[in-house]
Backbone as a ProteinNet text record, in pm:
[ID]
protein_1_A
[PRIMARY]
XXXXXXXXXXXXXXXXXXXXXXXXXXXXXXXXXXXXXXXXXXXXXXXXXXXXXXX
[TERTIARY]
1759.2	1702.1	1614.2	1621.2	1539.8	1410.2	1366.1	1204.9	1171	1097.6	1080.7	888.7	818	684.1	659.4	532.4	499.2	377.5	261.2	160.7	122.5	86.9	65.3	-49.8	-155	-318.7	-373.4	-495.8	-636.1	-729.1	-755.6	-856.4	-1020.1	-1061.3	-1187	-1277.5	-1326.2	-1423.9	-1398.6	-1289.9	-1193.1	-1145.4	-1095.2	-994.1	-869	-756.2	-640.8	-585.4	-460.4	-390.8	-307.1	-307.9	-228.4	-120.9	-3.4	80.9	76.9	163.5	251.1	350.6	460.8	591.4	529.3	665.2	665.6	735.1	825.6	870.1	744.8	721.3	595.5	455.5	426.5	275.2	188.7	273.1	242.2	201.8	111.5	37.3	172	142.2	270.5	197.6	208.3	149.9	212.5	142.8	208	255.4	290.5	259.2	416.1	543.1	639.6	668.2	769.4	903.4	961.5	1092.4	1221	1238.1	1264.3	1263.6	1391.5	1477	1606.8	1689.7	1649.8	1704.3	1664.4	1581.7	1492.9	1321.3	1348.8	1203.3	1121.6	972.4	864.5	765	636.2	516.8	401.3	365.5	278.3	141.2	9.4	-80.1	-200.3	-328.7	-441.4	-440.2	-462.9	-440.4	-596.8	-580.9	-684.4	-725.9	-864.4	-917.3	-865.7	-835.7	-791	-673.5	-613.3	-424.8	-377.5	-222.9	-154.3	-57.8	0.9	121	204.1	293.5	424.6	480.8	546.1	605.5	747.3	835.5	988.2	944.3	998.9	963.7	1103.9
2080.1	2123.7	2013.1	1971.9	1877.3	1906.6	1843	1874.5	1798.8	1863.6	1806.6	1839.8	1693.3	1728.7	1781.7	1872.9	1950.6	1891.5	1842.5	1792	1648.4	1543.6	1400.8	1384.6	1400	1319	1287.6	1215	1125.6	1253.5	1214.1	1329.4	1266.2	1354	1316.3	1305.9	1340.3	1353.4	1205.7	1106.5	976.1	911.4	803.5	684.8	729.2	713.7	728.5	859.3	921.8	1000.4	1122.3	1239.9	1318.9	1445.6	1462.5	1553.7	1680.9	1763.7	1881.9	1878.1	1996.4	1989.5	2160.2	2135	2213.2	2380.1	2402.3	2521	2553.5	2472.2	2574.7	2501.6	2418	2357.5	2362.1	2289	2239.3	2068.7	2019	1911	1791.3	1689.1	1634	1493.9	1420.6	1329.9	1219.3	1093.8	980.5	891.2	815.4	765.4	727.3	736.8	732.1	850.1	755.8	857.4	762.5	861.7	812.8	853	711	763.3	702.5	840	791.4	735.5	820.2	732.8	568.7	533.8	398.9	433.4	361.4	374	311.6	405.9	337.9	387.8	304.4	345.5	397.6	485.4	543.7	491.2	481.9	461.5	451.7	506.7	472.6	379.3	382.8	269.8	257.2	156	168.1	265.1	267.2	390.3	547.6	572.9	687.9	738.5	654.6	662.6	659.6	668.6	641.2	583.8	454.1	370.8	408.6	353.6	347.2	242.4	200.1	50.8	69	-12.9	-7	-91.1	-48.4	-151.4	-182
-1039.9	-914.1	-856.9	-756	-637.1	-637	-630	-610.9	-493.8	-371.5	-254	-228.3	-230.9	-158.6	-79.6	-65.5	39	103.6	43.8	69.9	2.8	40.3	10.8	68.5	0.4	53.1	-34	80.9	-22.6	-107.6	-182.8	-257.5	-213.4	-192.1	-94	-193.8	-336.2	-459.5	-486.1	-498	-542.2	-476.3	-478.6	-450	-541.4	-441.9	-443.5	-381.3	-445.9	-319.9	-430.4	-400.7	-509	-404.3	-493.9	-422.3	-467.1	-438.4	-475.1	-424.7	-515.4	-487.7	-399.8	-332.2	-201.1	-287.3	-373.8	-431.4	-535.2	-603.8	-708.2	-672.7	-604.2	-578.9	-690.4	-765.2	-900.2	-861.5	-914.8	-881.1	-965.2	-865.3	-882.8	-930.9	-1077.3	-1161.7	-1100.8	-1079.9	-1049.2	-932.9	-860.5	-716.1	-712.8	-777.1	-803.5	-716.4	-559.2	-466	-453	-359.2	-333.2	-154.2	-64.6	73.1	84.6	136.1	170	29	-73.7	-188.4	-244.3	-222	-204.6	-283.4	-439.5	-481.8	-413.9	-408.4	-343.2	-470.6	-395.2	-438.9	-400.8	-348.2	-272.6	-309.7	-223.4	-230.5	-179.8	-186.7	-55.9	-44.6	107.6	204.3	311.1	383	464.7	535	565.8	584.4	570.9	444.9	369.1	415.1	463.3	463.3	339.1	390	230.5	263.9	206.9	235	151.9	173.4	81.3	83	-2.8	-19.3	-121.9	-57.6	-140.1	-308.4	-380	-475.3	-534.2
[MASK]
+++++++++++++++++++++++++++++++++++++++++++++++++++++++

């Protein structure tokens, strides 16, 4: 079964950025996606954005 994010943000207590999956919003470990089938790496970014980058 697919697992598709529902929410991607900065955690405001920290530095850096945490998800959930969108069917059980179960906290999703790790900065490891796939856009378009294409690994990236997610990450805070300037002023509490979050980038992504192909790796």
């Amino acid at each position: 079964m697919e697992k598709t994010l529902l929410n991607v943000s900065t955690i405001i207590s920290a530095h850096g950025c945490q998800g959930e999956f969108k069917d059980t919003e179960e906290r999703y470990e790790g900065n490891t996606c796939y856009v378009n089938g294409i690994p990236c790496k997610a990450k805070e970014h300037h002023f509490g954005g979050i980038g992504v980058e192909g790796v």
